[in-house]
Amino acid sequence: MAGTWFHLTSSFLIVCYVIGFLISTVVAENHQRPPTVLPLSLSSRNHSLHRHVDNLRRRLFQSKLSGSTPNARLRLYDDLLSNGYHTARLWIGSPPEEFALIVDTGSTVTYVPCSSCSHCGNHQDSRFQPEMSSTYQPVKCNPSCNCDDEQKQCTYHRRYAEMSSSSGVLGEDLVSFGNESELMPQRAVFGCENVETGDLYNQRADGIMGLGRGRLSIMDQLVDKGIIGDSFSLCYGGMDVDGGAMVLGKITPPPDMVFSHSDPFRSPYYNIEMKEIHVAGKRLELPDGAFDGRHGTVLDSGTTYAYFRRDAFAAFRDAVRSNC
């Protein structure tokens, strides 16, 4: 089965593509340089000192963890050809309710449709009912969040590149990862969605599982509590192959894995230093610095398309056309 492995760690971003064309990345050959830390906590964009301190705090905290911290192992479902995304199953509440969530490394908030939603589409599972969960607690309004009109509960709002959006309130409850995971149910903050627009309204999946950098990220929450190691891995099936796998927590990477440097200070997203694109074994002729934009090359599991700047796109398009 053709697959794509992403292994996101506190030191490196590991990428191995088995696909029709090869994207070459910088290989971390110099093993003597200090490891790069990917902070999963967002701080002020202009406050690099705060971000640096946060990185050190996380590294020290993680160094005290034992090597036997459990992993959450989840199956992936759906495929890019028919749905344009991959989903994982999460169970929320007591008793637990099941949800199919799009695995998204490009956003931070995990959310599901709420029973009180005034504008939500018909998705594959029932809406979450906070009033029926004995372990649910609303996240009360505080100075570090945006609040609802009644100033009682924290809210969230997310708008995506294709102009769809999601908004609702924040709550905390038990989150379970399924029978195949050794990780026991954990308390986590998530979004209880009240309004969704655009593609989110029409999609079959229930919501989003945010794996990006940020304190609301499901990864960030588990790591900060010392429950799992500071890394996660994704393995995707091919374009028309269903499924895949995901592991939240540290694993031993395959011995032939290729490492690519990722700079957490360059961008709030997971980025790599892409150098070349090859189509049918031939390197594309591109100007120097073609991939040196503001964010570098971003790895976003929730985005269906690959985006290039105009000259790189034209060269890639022409090469594909000439070989088809």
GROMACS .gro file of C-alpha atoms in nm:
model
  324
    1MET     CA    1   0.000   0.000   0.000
    2ALA     CA    2   0.138   0.339  -0.093
    3GLY     CA    3   0.171   0.548   0.219
    4THR     CA    4   0.296   0.877   0.356
    5TRP     CA    5   0.461   0.890   0.698
    6PHE     CA    6   0.480   1.208   0.902
    7HIS     CA    7   0.659   1.184   1.237
    8LEU     CA    8   0.649   1.516   1.423
    9THR     CA    9   0.889   1.533   1.715
   10SER     CA   10   1.041   1.786   1.952
   11SER     CA   11   1.369   1.758   1.762
   12PHE     CA   12   1.295   1.702   1.396
   13LEU     CA   13   1.019   1.673   1.145
   14ILE     CA   14   1.049   1.341   0.967
   15VAL     CA   15   0.909   1.304   0.619
   16CYS     CA   16   0.916   1.004   0.387
   17TYR     CA   17   0.712   1.017   0.066
   18VAL     CA   18   0.627   0.718  -0.151
   19ILE     CA   19   0.451   0.893  -0.438
   20GLY     CA   20   0.470   0.950  -0.812
   21PHE     CA   21   0.714   1.238  -0.788
   22LEU     CA   22   0.984   1.312  -0.535
   23ILE     CA   23   1.010   1.619  -0.321
   24SER     CA   24   1.364   1.644  -0.190
   25THR     CA   25   1.429   1.798   0.149
   26VAL     CA   26   1.734   1.897   0.343
   27VAL     CA   27   1.869   1.593   0.525
   28ALA     CA   28   1.989   1.654   0.877
   29GLU     CA   29   2.337   1.514   0.830
   30ASN     CA   30   2.506   1.712   1.102
   31HIS     CA   31   2.404   1.516   1.411
   32GLN     CA   32   2.630   1.729   1.631
   33ARG     CA   33   2.417   2.044   1.616
   34PRO     CA   34   2.167   2.106   1.897
   35PRO     CA   35   1.824   1.957   1.830
   36THR     CA   36   1.544   2.184   1.717
   37VAL     CA   37   1.245   2.204   1.950
   38LEU     CA   38   0.896   2.234   1.802
   39PRO     CA   39   0.690   2.422   2.062
   40LEU     CA   40   0.326   2.319   2.064
   41SER     CA   41   0.234   2.627   2.266
   42LEU     CA   42   0.153   2.950   2.088
   43SER     CA   43   0.285   3.274   2.226
   44SER     CA   44   0.279   3.632   2.107
   45ARG     CA   45   0.422   3.659   1.755
   46ASN     CA   46   0.658   3.935   1.867
   47HIS     CA   47   0.756   3.779   2.196
   48SER     CA   48   1.041   3.547   2.098
   49LEU     CA   49   1.182   3.544   2.453
   50HIS     CA   50   0.856   3.403   2.588
   51ARG     CA   51   0.854   3.138   2.317
   52HIS     CA   52   1.217   3.046   2.394
   53VAL     CA   53   1.141   3.009   2.766
   54ASP     CA   54   0.838   2.799   2.682
   55ASN     CA   55   1.057   2.573   2.468
   56LEU     CA   56   1.306   2.523   2.751
   57ARG     CA   57   1.029   2.451   2.999
   58ARG     CA   58   0.883   2.185   2.770
   59ARG     CA   59   1.221   2.022   2.707
   60LEU     CA   60   1.303   2.006   3.078
   61PHE     CA   61   0.960   1.868   3.158
   62GLN     CA   62   0.984   1.605   2.886
   63SER     CA   63   1.333   1.500   2.997
   64LYS     CA   64   1.188   1.394   3.333
   65LEU     CA   65   0.934   1.159   3.177
   66SER     CA   66   1.002   0.790   3.190
   67GLY     CA   67   1.060   0.597   2.870
   68SER     CA   68   0.742   0.401   2.929
   69THR     CA   69   0.488   0.678   2.871
   70PRO     CA   70   0.188   0.531   2.686
   71ASN     CA   71   0.086   0.604   2.330
   72ALA     CA   72  -0.255   0.666   2.181
   73ARG     CA   73  -0.279   0.452   1.867
   74LEU     CA   74  -0.570   0.527   1.636
   75ARG     CA   75  -0.682   0.400   1.298
   76LEU     CA   76  -0.743   0.648   1.019
   77TYR     CA   77  -1.045   0.629   0.791
   78ASP     CA   78  -1.160   0.779   0.458
   79ASP     CA   79  -0.932   0.870   0.167
   80LEU     CA   80  -0.829   1.175  -0.034
   81LEU     CA   81  -0.987   1.062  -0.360
   82SER     CA   82  -1.346   1.036  -0.237
   83ASN     CA   83  -1.353   1.274   0.061
   84GLY     CA   84  -1.043   1.493   0.049
   85TYR     CA   85  -0.946   1.413   0.409
   86HIS     CA   86  -0.859   1.143   0.661
   87THR     CA   87  -1.045   1.104   0.990
   88ALA     CA   88  -0.977   0.953   1.331
   89ARG     CA   89  -1.233   0.840   1.587
   90LEU     CA   90  -1.256   1.013   1.926
   91TRP     CA   91  -1.501   0.943   2.207
   92ILE     CA   92  -1.605   1.235   2.428
   93GLY     CA   93  -1.802   1.243   2.751
   94SER     CA   94  -1.950   1.003   3.008
   95PRO     CA   95  -2.107   0.793   2.867
   96PRO     CA   96  -1.875   0.839   2.566
   97GLU     CA   97  -2.014   0.963   2.234
   98GLU     CA   98  -1.825   0.874   1.913
   99PHE     CA   99  -1.712   1.131   1.656
  100ALA     CA  100  -1.525   1.117   1.324
  101LEU     CA  101  -1.278   1.407   1.316
  102ILE     CA  102  -1.056   1.529   1.031
  103VAL     CA  103  -0.690   1.497   1.129
  104ASP     CA  104  -0.551   1.849   1.086
  105THR     CA  105  -0.190   1.949   1.160
  106GLY     CA  106  -0.264   2.302   1.034
  107SER     CA  107  -0.507   2.403   1.312
  108THR     CA  108  -0.524   2.375   1.689
  109VAL     CA  109  -0.884   2.343   1.811
  110THR     CA  110  -1.059   2.008   1.831
  111TYR     CA  111  -1.434   2.055   1.801
  112VAL     CA  112  -1.758   1.864   1.744
  113PRO     CA  113  -2.113   1.983   1.671
  114CYS     CA  114  -2.304   2.071   1.987
  115SER     CA  115  -2.665   1.976   2.057
  116SER     CA  116  -2.741   2.350   2.079
  117CYS     CA  117  -2.594   2.424   1.734
  118SER     CA  118  -2.807   2.674   1.543
  119HIS     CA  119  -2.642   2.615   1.203
  120CYS     CA  120  -2.472   2.276   1.164
  121GLY     CA  121  -2.499   2.030   0.878
  122ASN     CA  122  -2.601   1.666   0.886
  123HIS     CA  123  -2.286   1.470   0.964
  124GLN     CA  124  -2.221   1.101   1.016
  125ASP     CA  125  -2.271   1.097   1.394
  126SER     CA  126  -2.510   1.258   1.641
  127ARG     CA  127  -2.428   1.592   1.797
  128PHE     CA  128  -2.252   1.609   2.133
  129GLN     CA  129  -2.489   1.656   2.426
  130PRO     CA  130  -2.300   1.824   2.711
  131GLU     CA  131  -2.605   1.810   2.933
  132MET     CA  132  -2.599   1.427   2.911
  133SER     CA  133  -2.232   1.388   3.012
  134SER     CA  134  -2.166   1.353   3.384
  135THR     CA  135  -1.802   1.467   3.341
  136TYR     CA  136  -1.855   1.775   3.120
  137GLN     CA  137  -1.755   2.118   3.249
  138PRO     CA  138  -1.776   2.449   3.060
  139VAL     CA  139  -1.455   2.654   3.040
  140LYS     CA  140  -1.556   2.961   3.237
  141CYS     CA  141  -1.491   3.311   3.108
  142ASN     CA  142  -1.147   3.440   3.207
  143PRO     CA  143  -0.900   3.711   3.098
  144SER     CA  144  -0.711   3.474   2.866
  145CYS     CA  145  -1.005   3.391   2.636
  146ASN     CA  146  -1.285   3.547   2.434
  147CYS     CA  147  -1.619   3.513   2.608
  148ASP     CA  148  -1.980   3.464   2.504
  149ASP     CA  149  -2.238   3.742   2.518
  150GLU     CA  150  -2.328   3.653   2.875
  151GLN     CA  151  -1.961   3.662   2.982
  152LYS     CA  152  -1.994   3.313   3.129
  153GLN     CA  153  -1.809   3.076   2.894
  154CYS     CA  154  -1.498   3.090   2.675
  155THR     CA  155  -1.557   3.079   2.301
  156TYR     CA  156  -1.356   2.992   1.989
  157HIS     CA  157  -1.375   3.094   1.624
  158ARG     CA  158  -1.179   2.949   1.334
  159ARG     CA  159  -1.180   3.045   0.965
  160TYR     CA  160  -1.003   2.827   0.710
  161ALA     CA  161  -0.831   2.890   0.378
  162GLU     CA  162  -1.135   2.788   0.171
  163MET     CA  163  -1.339   3.042   0.374
  164SER     CA  164  -1.539   2.792   0.578
  165SER     CA  165  -1.565   2.867   0.948
  166SER     CA  166  -1.653   2.718   1.285
  167SER     CA  167  -1.744   2.887   1.612
  168GLY     CA  168  -1.880   2.780   1.948
  169VAL     CA  169  -1.797   2.751   2.316
  170LEU     CA  170  -1.512   2.572   2.492
  171GLY     CA  171  -1.575   2.285   2.730
  172GLU     CA  172  -1.374   2.018   2.909
  173ASP     CA  173  -1.456   1.649   2.928
  174LEU     CA  174  -1.307   1.301   2.912
  175VAL     CA  175  -1.163   1.213   2.571
  176SER     CA  176  -1.111   0.846   2.481
  177PHE     CA  177  -0.898   0.708   2.199
  178GLY     CA  178  -1.054   0.365   2.137
  179ASN     CA  179  -0.990   0.004   2.232
  180GLU     CA  180  -0.666  -0.022   2.032
  181SER     CA  181  -0.500   0.255   2.236
  182GLU     CA  182  -0.310   0.191   2.558
  183LEU     CA  183  -0.379   0.550   2.667
  184MET     CA  184  -0.663   0.576   2.917
  185PRO     CA  185  -0.934   0.846   2.878
  186GLN     CA  186  -0.800   1.194   2.956
  187ARG     CA  187  -0.959   1.527   3.034
  188ALA     CA  188  -0.916   1.777   2.753
  189VAL     CA  189  -1.056   2.111   2.637
  190PHE     CA  190  -1.246   2.106   2.307
  191GLY     CA  191  -1.493   2.315   2.111
  192CYS     CA  192  -1.867   2.257   2.129
  193GLU     CA  193  -1.971   2.396   1.791
  194ASN     CA  194  -2.272   2.627   1.752
  195VAL     CA  195  -2.226   2.761   1.397
  196GLU     CA  196  -2.044   2.621   1.091
  197THR     CA  197  -2.031   2.753   0.735
  198GLY     CA  198  -1.896   2.657   0.394
  199ASP     CA  199  -1.745   2.314   0.333
  200LEU     CA  200  -1.761   2.233   0.703
  201TYR     CA  201  -2.139   2.248   0.685
  202ASN     CA  202  -2.158   2.002   0.395
  203GLN     CA  203  -1.887   1.752   0.487
  204ARG     CA  204  -1.961   1.402   0.616
  205ALA     CA  205  -1.703   1.418   0.898
  206ASP     CA  206  -1.829   1.555   1.229
  207GLY     CA  207  -1.552   1.803   1.304
  208ILE     CA  208  -1.179   1.870   1.330
  209MET     CA  209  -0.903   1.718   1.544
  210GLY     CA  210  -0.647   1.997   1.585
  211LEU     CA  211  -0.287   1.875   1.603
  212GLY     CA  212  -0.109   2.205   1.532
  213ARG     CA  213   0.096   2.418   1.768
  214GLY     CA  214  -0.115   2.591   2.030
  215ARG     CA  215  -0.236   2.543   2.384
  216LEU     CA  216  -0.577   2.422   2.265
  217SER     CA  217  -0.418   2.151   2.050
  218ILE     CA  218  -0.508   1.803   2.171
  219MET     CA  219  -0.138   1.716   2.141
  220ASP     CA  220  -0.029   2.021   2.339
  221GLN     CA  221  -0.269   1.942   2.621
  222LEU     CA  222  -0.153   1.581   2.655
  223VAL     CA  223   0.215   1.675   2.634
  224ASP     CA  224   0.189   1.957   2.889
  225LYS     CA  225   0.031   1.718   3.139
  226GLY     CA  226   0.317   1.472   3.091
  227ILE     CA  227   0.080   1.205   2.963
  228ILE     CA  228   0.259   1.138   2.633
  229GLY     CA  229   0.594   1.217   2.474
  230ASP     CA  230   0.630   1.532   2.264
  231SER     CA  231   0.570   1.380   1.919
  232PHE     CA  232   0.308   1.223   1.697
  233SER     CA  233   0.309   1.020   1.376
  234LEU     CA  234   0.076   0.986   1.077
  235CYS     CA  235   0.068   0.720   0.806
  236TYR     CA  236  -0.170   0.788   0.518
  237GLY     CA  237  -0.298   0.542   0.260
  238GLY     CA  238  -0.274   0.622  -0.112
  239MET     CA  239  -0.517   0.837  -0.308
  240ASP     CA  240  -0.772   0.557  -0.350
  241VAL     CA  241  -0.672   0.348  -0.047
  242ASP     CA  242  -0.884   0.376   0.265
  243GLY     CA  243  -0.736   0.430   0.607
  244GLY     CA  244  -0.399   0.465   0.768
  245ALA     CA  245  -0.270   0.500   1.123
  246MET     CA  246  -0.185   0.767   1.380
  247VAL     CA  247   0.016   0.753   1.702
  248LEU     CA  248   0.008   1.028   1.965
  249GLY     CA  249   0.332   0.999   2.162
  250LYS     CA  250   0.688   0.893   2.094
  251ILE     CA  251   0.775   0.592   1.881
  252THR     CA  252   1.099   0.459   1.740
  253PRO     CA  253   1.121   0.586   1.380
  254PRO     CA  254   1.210   0.344   1.099
  255PRO     CA  255   1.587   0.320   1.045
  256ASP     CA  256   1.564   0.454   0.688
  257MET     CA  257   1.357   0.758   0.780
  258VAL     CA  258   1.474   1.088   0.627
  259PHE     CA  259   1.499   1.383   0.866
  260SER     CA  260   1.425   1.742   0.766
  261HIS     CA  261   1.498   2.048   0.977
  262SER     CA  262   1.196   2.247   1.100
  263ASP     CA  263   1.221   2.600   1.237
  264PRO     CA  264   0.960   2.678   1.506
  265PHE     CA  265   1.057   3.047   1.513
  266ARG     CA  266   0.994   3.094   1.142
  267SER     CA  267   0.629   3.000   1.144
  268PRO     CA  268   0.351   2.885   1.377
  269TYR     CA  269   0.301   2.591   1.138
  270TYR     CA  270   0.503   2.273   1.093
  271ASN     CA  271   0.748   2.365   0.817
  272ILE     CA  272   1.033   2.198   0.632
  273GLU     CA  273   1.321   2.322   0.416
  274MET     CA  274   1.216   2.199   0.074
  275LYS     CA  275   1.490   2.235  -0.186
  276GLU     CA  276   1.381   2.063  -0.508
  277ILE     CA  277   1.089   1.911  -0.697
  278HIS     CA  278   1.139   1.618  -0.933
  279VAL     CA  279   0.881   1.504  -1.188
  280ALA     CA  280   0.937   1.172  -1.366
  281GLY     CA  281   1.292   1.168  -1.231
  282LYS     CA  282   1.383   1.512  -1.368
  283ARG     CA  283   1.461   1.811  -1.149
  284LEU     CA  284   1.251   2.120  -1.218
  285GLU     CA  285   1.441   2.436  -1.308
  286LEU     CA  286   1.329   2.688  -1.046
  287PRO     CA  287   1.475   3.020  -0.933
  288ASP     CA  288   1.682   3.032  -0.616
  289GLY     CA  289   1.472   3.089  -0.308
  290ALA     CA  290   1.156   2.947  -0.465
  291PHE     CA  291   1.063   2.786  -0.133
  292ASP     CA  292   1.202   3.049   0.105
  293GLY     CA  293   0.881   3.240   0.170
  294ARG     CA  294   0.759   3.357   0.506
  295HIS     CA  295   0.644   3.018   0.637
  296GLY     CA  296   0.874   2.792   0.436
  297THR     CA  297   0.703   2.475   0.314
  298VAL     CA  298   0.414   2.393   0.546
  299LEU     CA  299   0.294   2.039   0.617
  300ASP     CA  300  -0.083   2.056   0.662
  301SER     CA  301  -0.273   1.728   0.683
  302GLY     CA  302  -0.607   1.911   0.668
  303THR     CA  303  -0.540   2.073   0.330
  304THR     CA  304  -0.632   1.878   0.018
  305TYR     CA  305  -0.416   2.064  -0.234
  306ALA     CA  306  -0.047   2.145  -0.263
  307TYR     CA  307   0.014   2.518  -0.308
  308PHE     CA  308   0.319   2.669  -0.481
  309ARG     CA  309   0.415   3.022  -0.572
  310ARG     CA  310   0.327   3.109  -0.932
  311ASP     CA  311   0.655   3.028  -1.109
  312ALA     CA  312   0.699   2.697  -0.924
  313PHE     CA  313   0.339   2.602  -0.998
  314ALA     CA  314   0.379   2.677  -1.370
  315ALA     CA  315   0.695   2.464  -1.391
  316PHE     CA  316   0.532   2.177  -1.203
  317ARG     CA  317   0.214   2.194  -1.413
  318ASP     CA  318   0.406   2.198  -1.742
  319ALA     CA  319   0.623   1.902  -1.635
  320VAL     CA  320   0.321   1.695  -1.537
  321ARG     CA  321   0.144   1.776  -1.865
  322SER     CA  322   0.448   1.684  -2.074
  323ASN     CA  323   0.471   1.346  -1.903
  324CYS     CA  324   0.101   1.255  -1.930
   0.00000   0.00000   0.00000
